[in-house]
Coordinates of C-alpha atoms in Angstrom, one line a residue:
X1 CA 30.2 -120.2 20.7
X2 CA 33.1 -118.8 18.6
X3 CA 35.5 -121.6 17.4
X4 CA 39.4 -121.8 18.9
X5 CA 41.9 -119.6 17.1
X6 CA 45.3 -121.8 16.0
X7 CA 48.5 -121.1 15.9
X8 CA 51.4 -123.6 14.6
X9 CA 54.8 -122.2 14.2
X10 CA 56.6 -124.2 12.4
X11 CA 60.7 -124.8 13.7
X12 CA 62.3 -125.1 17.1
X13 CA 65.2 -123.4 18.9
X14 CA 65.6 -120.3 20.5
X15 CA 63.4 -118.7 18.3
X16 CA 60.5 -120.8 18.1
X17 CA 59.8 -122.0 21.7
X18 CA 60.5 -118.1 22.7
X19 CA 57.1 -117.3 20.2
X20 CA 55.8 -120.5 21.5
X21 CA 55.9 -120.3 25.1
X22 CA 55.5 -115.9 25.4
X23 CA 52.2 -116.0 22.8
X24 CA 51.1 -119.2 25.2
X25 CA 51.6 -117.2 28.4
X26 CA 50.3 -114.0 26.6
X27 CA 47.1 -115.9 25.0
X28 CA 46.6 -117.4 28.4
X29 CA 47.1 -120.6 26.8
X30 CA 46.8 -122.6 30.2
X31 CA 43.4 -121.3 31.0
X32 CA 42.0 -123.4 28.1
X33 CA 40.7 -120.3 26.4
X34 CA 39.7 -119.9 22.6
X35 CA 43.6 -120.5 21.3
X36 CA 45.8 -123.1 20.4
X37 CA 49.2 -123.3 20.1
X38 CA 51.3 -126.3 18.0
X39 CA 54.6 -126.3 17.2
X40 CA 56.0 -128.5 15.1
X41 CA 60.3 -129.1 15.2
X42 CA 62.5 -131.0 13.6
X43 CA 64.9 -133.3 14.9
X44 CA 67.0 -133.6 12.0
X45 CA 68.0 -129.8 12.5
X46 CA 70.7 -128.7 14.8
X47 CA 70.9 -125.3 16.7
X48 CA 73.9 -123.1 16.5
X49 CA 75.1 -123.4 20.3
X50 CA 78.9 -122.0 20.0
X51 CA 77.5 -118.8 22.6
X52 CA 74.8 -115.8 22.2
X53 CA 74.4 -112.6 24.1
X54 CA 71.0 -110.8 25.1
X55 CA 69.6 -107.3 25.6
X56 CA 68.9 -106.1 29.3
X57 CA 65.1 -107.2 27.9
X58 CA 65.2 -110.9 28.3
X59 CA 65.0 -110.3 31.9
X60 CA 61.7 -108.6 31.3
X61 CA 61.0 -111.3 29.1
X62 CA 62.3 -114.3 31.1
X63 CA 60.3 -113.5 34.3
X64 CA 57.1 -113.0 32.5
X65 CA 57.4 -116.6 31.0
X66 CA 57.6 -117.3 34.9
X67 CA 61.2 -119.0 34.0
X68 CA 63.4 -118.9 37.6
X69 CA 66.6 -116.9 36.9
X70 CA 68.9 -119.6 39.1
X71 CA 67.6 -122.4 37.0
X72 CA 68.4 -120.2 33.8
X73 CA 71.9 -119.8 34.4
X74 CA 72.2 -123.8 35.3
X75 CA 70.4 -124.6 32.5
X76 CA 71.5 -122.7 30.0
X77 CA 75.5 -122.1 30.9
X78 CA 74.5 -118.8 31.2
X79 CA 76.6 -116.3 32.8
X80 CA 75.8 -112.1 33.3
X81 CA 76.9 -109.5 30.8
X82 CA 77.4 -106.0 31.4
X83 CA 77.7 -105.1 28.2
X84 CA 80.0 -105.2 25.6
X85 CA 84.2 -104.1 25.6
X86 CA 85.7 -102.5 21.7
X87 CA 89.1 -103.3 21.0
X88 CA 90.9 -101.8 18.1
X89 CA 87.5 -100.3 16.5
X90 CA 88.4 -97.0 16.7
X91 CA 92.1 -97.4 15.0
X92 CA 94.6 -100.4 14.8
X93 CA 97.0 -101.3 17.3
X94 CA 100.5 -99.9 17.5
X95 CA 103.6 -101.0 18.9
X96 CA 101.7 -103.5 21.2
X97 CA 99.1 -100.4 22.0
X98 CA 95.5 -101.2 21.7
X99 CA 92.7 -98.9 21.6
X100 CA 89.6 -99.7 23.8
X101 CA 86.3 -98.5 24.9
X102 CA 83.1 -99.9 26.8
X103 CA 79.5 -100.0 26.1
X104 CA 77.7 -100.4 29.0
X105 CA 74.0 -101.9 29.6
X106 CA 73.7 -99.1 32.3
X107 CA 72.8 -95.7 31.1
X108 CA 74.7 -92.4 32.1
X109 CA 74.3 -91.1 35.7
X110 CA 71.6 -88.3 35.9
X111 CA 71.3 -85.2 38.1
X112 CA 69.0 -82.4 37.9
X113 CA 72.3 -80.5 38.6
X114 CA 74.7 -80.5 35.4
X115 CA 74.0 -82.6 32.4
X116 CA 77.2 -84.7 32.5
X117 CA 77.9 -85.3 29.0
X118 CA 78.2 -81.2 27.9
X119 CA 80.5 -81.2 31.2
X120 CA 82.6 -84.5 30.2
X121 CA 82.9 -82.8 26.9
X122 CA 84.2 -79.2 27.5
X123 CA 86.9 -81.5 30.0
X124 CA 90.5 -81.8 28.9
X125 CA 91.0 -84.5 25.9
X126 CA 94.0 -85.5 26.9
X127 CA 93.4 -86.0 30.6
X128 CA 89.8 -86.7 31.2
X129 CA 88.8 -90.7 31.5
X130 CA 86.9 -92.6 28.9
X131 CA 83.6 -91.6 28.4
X132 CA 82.0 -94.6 30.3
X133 CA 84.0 -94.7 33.0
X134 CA 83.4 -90.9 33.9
X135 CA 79.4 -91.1 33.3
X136 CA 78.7 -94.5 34.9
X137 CA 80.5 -97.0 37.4
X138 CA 79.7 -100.4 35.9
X139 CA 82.6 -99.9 33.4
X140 CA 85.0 -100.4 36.4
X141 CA 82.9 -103.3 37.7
X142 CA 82.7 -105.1 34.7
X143 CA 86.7 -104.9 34.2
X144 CA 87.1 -106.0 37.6
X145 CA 85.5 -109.0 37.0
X146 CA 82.9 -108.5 39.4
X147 CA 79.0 -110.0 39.4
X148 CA 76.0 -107.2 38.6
X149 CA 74.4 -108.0 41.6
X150 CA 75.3 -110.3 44.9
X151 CA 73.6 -113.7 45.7
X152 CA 70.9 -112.4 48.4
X153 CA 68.8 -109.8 45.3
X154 CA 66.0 -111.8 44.0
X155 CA 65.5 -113.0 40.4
X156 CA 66.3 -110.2 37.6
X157 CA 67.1 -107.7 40.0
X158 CA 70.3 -106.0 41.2
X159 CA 72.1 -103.1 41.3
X160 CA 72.9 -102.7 37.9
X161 CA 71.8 -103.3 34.9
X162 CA 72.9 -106.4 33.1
X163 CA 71.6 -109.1 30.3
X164 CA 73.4 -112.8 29.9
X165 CA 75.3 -115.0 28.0
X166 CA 74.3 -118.6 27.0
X167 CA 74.1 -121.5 25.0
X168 CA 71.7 -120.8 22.1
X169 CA 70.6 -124.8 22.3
X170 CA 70.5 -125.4 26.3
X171 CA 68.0 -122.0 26.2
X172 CA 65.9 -123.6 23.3
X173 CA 65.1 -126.2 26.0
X174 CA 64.6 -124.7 29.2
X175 CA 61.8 -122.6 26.8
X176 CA 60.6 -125.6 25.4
X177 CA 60.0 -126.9 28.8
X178 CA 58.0 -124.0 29.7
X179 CA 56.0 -124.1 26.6
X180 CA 54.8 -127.1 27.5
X181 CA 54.0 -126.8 30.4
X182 CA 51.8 -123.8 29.8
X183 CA 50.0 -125.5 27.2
X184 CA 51.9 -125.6 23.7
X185 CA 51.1 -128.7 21.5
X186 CA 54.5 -130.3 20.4
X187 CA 55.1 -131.9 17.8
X188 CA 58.2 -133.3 16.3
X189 CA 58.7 -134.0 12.1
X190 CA 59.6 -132.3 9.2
X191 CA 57.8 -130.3 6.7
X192 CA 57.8 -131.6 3.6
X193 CA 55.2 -129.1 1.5
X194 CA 53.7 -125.6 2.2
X195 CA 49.9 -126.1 -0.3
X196 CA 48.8 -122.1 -1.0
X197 CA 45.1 -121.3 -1.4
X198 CA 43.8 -119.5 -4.6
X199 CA 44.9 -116.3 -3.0
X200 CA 48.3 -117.4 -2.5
X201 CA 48.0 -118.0 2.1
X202 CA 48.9 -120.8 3.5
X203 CA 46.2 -123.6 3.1
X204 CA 48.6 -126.6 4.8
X205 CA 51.5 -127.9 5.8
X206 CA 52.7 -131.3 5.0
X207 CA 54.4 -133.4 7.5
X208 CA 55.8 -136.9 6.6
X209 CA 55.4 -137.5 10.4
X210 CA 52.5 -135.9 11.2
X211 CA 50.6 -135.6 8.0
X212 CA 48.5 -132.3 6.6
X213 CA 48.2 -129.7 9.6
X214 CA 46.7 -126.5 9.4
X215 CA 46.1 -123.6 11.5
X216 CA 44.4 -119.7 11.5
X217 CA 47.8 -118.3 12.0
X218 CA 51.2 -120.1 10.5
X219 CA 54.6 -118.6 12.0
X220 CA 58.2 -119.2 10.4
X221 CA 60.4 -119.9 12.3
X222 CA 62.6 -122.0 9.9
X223 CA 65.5 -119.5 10.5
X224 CA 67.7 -118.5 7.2
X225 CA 65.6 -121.2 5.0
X226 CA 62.9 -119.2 5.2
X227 CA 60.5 -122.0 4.4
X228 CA 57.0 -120.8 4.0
X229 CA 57.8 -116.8 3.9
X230 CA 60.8 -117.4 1.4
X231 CA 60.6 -120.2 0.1
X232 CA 56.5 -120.9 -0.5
X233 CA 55.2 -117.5 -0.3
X234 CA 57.7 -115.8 -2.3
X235 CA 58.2 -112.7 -0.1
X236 CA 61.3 -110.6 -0.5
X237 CA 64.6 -109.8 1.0
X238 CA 65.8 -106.6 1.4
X239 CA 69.5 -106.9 1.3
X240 CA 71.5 -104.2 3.5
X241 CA 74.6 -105.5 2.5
X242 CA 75.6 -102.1 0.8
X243 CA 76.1 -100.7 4.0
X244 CA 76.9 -103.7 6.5
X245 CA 79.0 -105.8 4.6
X246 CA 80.0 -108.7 6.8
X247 CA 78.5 -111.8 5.5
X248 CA 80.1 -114.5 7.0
X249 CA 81.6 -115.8 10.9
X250 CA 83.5 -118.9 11.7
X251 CA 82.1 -119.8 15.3
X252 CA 83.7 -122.2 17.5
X253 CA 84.1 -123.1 21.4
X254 CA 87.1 -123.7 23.9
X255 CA 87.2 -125.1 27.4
X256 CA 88.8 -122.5 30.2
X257 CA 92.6 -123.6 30.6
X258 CA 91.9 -123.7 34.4
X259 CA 88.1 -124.5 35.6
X260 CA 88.3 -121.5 38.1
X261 CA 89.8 -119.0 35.4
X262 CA 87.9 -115.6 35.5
X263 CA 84.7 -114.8 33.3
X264 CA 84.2 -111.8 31.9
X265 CA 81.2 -109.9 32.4
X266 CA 81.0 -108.3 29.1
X267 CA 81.5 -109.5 25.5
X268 CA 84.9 -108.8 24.1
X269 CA 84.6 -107.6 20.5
X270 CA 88.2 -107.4 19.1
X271 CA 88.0 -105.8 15.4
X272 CA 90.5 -107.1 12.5
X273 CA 91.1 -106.0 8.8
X274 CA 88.0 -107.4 7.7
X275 CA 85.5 -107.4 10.0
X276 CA 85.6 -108.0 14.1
X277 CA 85.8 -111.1 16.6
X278 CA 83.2 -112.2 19.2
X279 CA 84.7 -113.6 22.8
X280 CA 81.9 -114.7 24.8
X281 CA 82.5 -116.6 28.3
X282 CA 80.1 -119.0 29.4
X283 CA 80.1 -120.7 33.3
X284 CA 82.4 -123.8 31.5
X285 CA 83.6 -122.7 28.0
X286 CA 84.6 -119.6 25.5
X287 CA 82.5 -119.3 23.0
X288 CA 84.4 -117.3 19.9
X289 CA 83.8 -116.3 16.6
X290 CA 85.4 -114.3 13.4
X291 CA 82.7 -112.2 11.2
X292 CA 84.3 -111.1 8.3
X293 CA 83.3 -109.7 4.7
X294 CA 83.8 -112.2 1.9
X295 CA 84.7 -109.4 -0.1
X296 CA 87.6 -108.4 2.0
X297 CA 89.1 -111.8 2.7
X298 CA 88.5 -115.3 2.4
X299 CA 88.0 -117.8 4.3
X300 CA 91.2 -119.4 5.4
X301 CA 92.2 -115.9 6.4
X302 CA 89.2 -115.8 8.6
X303 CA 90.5 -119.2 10.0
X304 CA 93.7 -117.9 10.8
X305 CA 92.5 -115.0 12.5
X306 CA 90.4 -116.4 14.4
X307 CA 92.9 -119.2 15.5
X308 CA 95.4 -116.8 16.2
X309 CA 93.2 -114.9 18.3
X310 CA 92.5 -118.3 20.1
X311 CA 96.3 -118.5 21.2
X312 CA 98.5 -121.4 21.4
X313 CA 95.0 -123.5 21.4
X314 CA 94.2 -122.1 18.5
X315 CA 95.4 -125.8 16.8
X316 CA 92.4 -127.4 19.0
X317 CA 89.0 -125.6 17.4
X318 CA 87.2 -127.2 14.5
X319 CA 85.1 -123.7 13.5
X320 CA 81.9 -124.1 12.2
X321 CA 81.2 -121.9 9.3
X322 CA 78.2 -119.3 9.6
X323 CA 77.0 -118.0 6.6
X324 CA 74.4 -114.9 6.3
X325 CA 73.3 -112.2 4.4
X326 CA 72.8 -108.7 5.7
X327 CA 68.8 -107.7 5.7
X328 CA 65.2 -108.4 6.2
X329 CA 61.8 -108.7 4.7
X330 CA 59.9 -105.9 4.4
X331 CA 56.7 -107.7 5.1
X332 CA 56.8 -110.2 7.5
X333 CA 53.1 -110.7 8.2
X334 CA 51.7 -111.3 4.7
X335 CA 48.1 -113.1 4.9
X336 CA 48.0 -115.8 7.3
X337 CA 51.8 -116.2 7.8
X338 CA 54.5 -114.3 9.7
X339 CA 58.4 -114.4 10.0
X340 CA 59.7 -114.1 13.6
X341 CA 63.7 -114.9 14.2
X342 CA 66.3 -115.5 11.0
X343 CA 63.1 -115.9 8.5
X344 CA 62.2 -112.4 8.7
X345 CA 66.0 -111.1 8.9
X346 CA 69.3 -110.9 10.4
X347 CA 71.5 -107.9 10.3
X348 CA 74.6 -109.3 11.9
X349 CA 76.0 -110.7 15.3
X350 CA 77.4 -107.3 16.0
X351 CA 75.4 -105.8 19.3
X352 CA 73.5 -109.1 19.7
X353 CA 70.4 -107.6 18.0
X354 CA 68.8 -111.1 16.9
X355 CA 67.2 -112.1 20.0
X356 CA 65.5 -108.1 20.9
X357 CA 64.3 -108.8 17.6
X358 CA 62.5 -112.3 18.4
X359 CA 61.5 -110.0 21.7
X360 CA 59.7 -107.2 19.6
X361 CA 58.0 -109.6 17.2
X362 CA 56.6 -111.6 19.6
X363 CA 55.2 -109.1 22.2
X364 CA 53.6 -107.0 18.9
X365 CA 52.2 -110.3 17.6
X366 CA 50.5 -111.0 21.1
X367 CA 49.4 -107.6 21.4
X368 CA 48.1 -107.2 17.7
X369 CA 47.1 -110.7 17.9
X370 CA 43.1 -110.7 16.3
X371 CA 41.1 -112.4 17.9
X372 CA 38.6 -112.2 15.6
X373 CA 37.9 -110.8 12.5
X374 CA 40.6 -110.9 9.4
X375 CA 43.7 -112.8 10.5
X376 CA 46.0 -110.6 8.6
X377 CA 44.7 -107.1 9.8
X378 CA 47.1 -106.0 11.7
X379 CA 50.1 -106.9 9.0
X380 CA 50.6 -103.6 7.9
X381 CA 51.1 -102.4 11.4
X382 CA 53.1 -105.1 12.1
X383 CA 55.2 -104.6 9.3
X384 CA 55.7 -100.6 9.4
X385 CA 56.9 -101.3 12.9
X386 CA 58.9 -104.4 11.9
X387 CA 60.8 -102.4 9.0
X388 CA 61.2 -99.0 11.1
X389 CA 63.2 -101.2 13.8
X390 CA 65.6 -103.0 11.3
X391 CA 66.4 -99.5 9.7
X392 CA 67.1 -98.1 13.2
X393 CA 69.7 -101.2 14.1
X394 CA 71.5 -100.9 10.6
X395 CA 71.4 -97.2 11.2
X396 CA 73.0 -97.9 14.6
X397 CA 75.2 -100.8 13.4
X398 CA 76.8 -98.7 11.2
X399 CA 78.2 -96.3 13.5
X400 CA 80.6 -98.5 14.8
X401 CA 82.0 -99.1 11.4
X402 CA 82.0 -95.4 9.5
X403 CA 83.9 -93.5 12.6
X404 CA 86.6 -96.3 12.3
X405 CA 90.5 -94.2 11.4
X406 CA 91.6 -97.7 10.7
X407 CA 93.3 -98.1 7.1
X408 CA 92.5 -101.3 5.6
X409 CA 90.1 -101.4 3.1
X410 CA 87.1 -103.1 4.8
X411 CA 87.4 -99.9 6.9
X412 CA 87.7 -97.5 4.3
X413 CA 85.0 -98.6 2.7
X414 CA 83.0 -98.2 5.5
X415 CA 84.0 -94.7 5.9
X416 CA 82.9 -93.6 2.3
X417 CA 80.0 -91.5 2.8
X418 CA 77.9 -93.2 -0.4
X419 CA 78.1 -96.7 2.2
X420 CA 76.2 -94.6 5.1
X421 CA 72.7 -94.1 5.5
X422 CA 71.4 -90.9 5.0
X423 CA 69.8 -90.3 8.3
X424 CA 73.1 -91.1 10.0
X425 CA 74.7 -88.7 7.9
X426 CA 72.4 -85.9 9.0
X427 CA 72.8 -86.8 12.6
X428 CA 76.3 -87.1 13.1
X429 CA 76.3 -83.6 11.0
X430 CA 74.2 -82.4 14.4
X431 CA 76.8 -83.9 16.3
X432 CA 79.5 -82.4 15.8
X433 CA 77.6 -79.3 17.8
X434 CA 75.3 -81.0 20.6
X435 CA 75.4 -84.6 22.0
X436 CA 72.9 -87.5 21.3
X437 CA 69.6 -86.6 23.1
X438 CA 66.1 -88.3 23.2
X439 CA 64.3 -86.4 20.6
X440 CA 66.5 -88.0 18.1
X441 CA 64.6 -90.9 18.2
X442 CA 61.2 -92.5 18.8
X443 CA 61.0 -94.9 21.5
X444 CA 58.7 -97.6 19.5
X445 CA 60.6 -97.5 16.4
X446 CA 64.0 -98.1 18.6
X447 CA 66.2 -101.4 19.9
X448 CA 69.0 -98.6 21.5
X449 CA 68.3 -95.6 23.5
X450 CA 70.0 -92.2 22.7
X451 CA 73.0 -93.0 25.2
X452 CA 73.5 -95.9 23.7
X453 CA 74.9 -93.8 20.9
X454 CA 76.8 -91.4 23.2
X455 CA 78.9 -94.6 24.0
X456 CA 79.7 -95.6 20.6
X457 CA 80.5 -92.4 19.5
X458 CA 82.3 -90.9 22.4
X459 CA 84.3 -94.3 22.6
X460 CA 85.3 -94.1 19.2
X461 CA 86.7 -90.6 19.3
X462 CA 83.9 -88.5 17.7
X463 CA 84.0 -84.7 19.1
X464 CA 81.1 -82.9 20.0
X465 CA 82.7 -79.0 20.0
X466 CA 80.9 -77.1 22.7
X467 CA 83.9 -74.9 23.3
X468 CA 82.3 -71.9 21.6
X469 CA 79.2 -72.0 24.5
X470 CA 81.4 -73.1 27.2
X471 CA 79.9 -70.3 29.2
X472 CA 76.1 -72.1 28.8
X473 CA 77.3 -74.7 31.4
X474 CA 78.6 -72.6 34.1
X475 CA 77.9 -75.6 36.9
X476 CA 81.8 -77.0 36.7
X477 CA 82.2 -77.8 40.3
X478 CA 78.6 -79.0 40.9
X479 CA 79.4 -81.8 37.7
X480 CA 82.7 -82.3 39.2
X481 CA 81.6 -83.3 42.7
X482 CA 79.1 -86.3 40.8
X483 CA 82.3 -87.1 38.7
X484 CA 83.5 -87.6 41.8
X485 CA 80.6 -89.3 43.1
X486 CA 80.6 -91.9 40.8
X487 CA 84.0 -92.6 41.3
X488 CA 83.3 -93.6 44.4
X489 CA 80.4 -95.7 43.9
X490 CA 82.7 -97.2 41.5
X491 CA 84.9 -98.2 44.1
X492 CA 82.9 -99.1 46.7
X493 CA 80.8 -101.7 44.2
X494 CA 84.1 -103.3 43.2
X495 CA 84.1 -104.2 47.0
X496 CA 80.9 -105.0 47.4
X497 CA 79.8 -106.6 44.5
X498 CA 81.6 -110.6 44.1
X499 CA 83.6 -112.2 41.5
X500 CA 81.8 -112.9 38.7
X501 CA 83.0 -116.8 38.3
X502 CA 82.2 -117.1 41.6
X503 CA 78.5 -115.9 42.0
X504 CA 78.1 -118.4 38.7
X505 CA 79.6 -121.3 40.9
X506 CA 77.3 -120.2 44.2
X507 CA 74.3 -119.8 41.0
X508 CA 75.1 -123.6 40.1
X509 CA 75.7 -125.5 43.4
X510 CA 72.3 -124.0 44.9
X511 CA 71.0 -126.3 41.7

């Protein structure tokens, strides 16, 4: 009889009991099969809980951990989001003026009939609506302040597409909860030592608490510390910080002047001369942030940005400085360890890429999980994939920064060509003559989808010139009539659909 497989990861939070509790319900933990699962957190540490946001995939993620969405949002003070509002990106305000645009979670409308971006494009600049609201109605439901679905559509379902915001901490313990119920060992107390073998894996880990503890399989999920990939194992960073330079956010929280005051369904990102500011609303509190560049300003400019984009409470918030360096490890499976969360890299809070991450690692570890055999075989798989997907986000990232007109220097220095990666070079070269499409990219390697770059740079006032073929899209009254169309669904779902506030309060009285 083959002996159990273990697995400790080693740190808590949102990062840790999301491996823990997804490898235990991918392992088929429960069943009592050949695999153990041990987690070992320390109290001592604190989790960042000032408000996150989450791809559409947590849903996916969230109903296979067999989580109930109603107790999510009570649990977590989780509200929906629709995706995500610009302000001031694409130039600085004027007079009072601002400049906005809107990324939304659901993709553009599609008909066999016309292909509405070519036909949004050859419209009038100065007269046609923003790029969002022509191709897809959730725009005009999200700034209505209406819900993505209404209260009778089961869990992780409605009528469109939407992600949430939420406590960081509350979310670390509703997926605790689950872990342990579907079978993960917990146990709380530091590590005090990482012992190496001859060949440099992980032999042990030493825990004051809990004494020597080892295991087939040792994740890290010590966040930016690092602890046994950094720190004991000596793998390097990769910094990206010549092309995302933001290094540092002031984070805070603020009650709602009035308890029923609106949420927002999106995240409101509001850029400033250094870097851009987070505006997150949770069912009882904002939860906002400044990320700046270091480089750019310091930090008791940051503070009064960020205070002054509080308001006249701006006197009430203690901000909690958030330090971070732009990049990854290459390798993040070396031997018998592997880095899921902060420990294996962070890009920035921009586009809320750190949880898909945690998402990707976690369903390639349970799928190249070995079973048998060498416990590192599949680290070179893991970390081709691993490295391919960071690239992609900073390549992605970095779009909403280099189309910027704005004239300080952060944004200049975005714009210089030398700060832009040469992939992104070659494809915004492309276009300037033909939209985003699907063969730009490959699925696997990819956190965004090639309409999620059509937002960005339609939004931000890139031009795609398709006067000279005007006459290869001959269908204008056929796209017009499903401009039309969606118009009208717009309308109707602002109807339809409730206030967002108050599908929350239905979410958390049914509790």
């Amino acid at each position: 009889m083959a002996r159990k497989r273990s697995i400790l990861i080693v740190g808590g939070g949102m990062a840790g009991w999301l491996t823990a509790a997804y490898l235990a319900r991918a392992l088929d933990l429960s069943a009592g099969g050949p695999i153990e699962i041990t987690l070992l957190e320390s109290p001592e540490i604190g989790i960042i809980g000032v408000g996150e946001g989450a791809f559409p995939t947590i849903r996916t993620t969230l109903k296979y951990l067999g989580i109930d969405e109603g107790r999510f949002i009570r649990e977590a003070s989780a509200t929906f989001k629709q995706g995500i509002r610009f302000t001031d990106w694409a130039e600085a305000p004027v007079d009072g003026r601002h400049h906005h645009f809107f990324h939304p979670f659901e993709a553009p409308f599609y008909s066999e009939e016309a292909n509405l971006v070519s036909y949004w494009l050859l419209q009038d600049e100065a007269t046609r609506p923003p790029f969002a609201e022509a191709v897809t109605f959730q725009n005009r439901v999200a700034e209505a302040k209406r819900a993505p679905k209404r209260p009778h559509e089961g869990d992780f379902s409605g009528p469109l597409n939407y992600a949430y915001h939420f406590d960081a901490a509350m979310v670390a313990q509703v997926l605790a909860e689950r872990a342990r119920a579907l079978g993960v060992r917990h146990l709380q107390g530091r590590m005090s030592e990482v012992a190496l073998d001859d060949s440099g894996a992980i032999a042990r880990i030493v825990s004051p608490e809990q004494g020597d503890l080892t295991a087939d399989l040792y994740i890290d999920c010590t966040g930016f510390r690092a602890e046994m990939i950094g720190k004991a194992m000596g793998v390097p960073f990769k910094s990206v910080r010549d092309v995302l330079f933001t290094d540092r956010a002031l984070a805070c929280k603020i009650p709602y002047e009035q308890p029923d005051a609106p949420i927002e369904s999106f995240t409101i990102a509001t850029a400033h001369e250094a870097g851009w500011t987070w505006d997150i609303g949770l069912s009882g509190a904002r939860g906002i942030g400044c990320v700046y560049s270091s480089d750019h300003i310091d930090d008791a400019r940051a503070e009064a940005i960020l205070r002054a984009h509080v308001g006249a409470r701006g006197c009430e918030i203690t901000p909690r400085l958030i330090p971070f360096e732009a990049g990854y490890r290459e390798k993040q499976w070396v031997k018998n360890c592997v880095a899921v969360g902060l420990s294996g890299g962070f890009l920035e809070p921009l586009e809320s890429t750190g949880v898909v991450l945690i998402e990707a690692a976690i369903g390639m570890i349970a799928e190249l999980f070995p079973h048998n055999g060498p416990v590192d075989a599949p680290a070179r798989r893991f970390n081709e994939l691993m490295t391919a997907r960071f690239d992609n986000i900073v390549t992605f990232l970095k779009l909403h920064y280099c189309l910027s007109r704005r004239t300080e220097p952060f944004w200049r220095d975005n714009a210089d060509p030398a700060t832009i990666p040469e992939r992104l070079i070659e494809l915004l070269e492309q276009w300037k003559y033909r939209p985003p499409g699907r063969f730009d990219f490959i699925l696997d390697l990819e956190s965004f989808a090639f309409y999620n770059y059509q937002y960005i740079l339609y939004g931000m006032g890139f031009r795609t010139d398709l006067t000279p073929v005007r006459g290869d899209f001959p269908n204008v009254a056929g796209a017009e009539k499903i401009f039309a169309r969606i118009r009208s669904f717009g309308e109707r779902a602002t109807h339809e659909l409730p206030a967002h506030r108050a599908l929350i309060q239905q979410i958390n009285a049914e509790g």
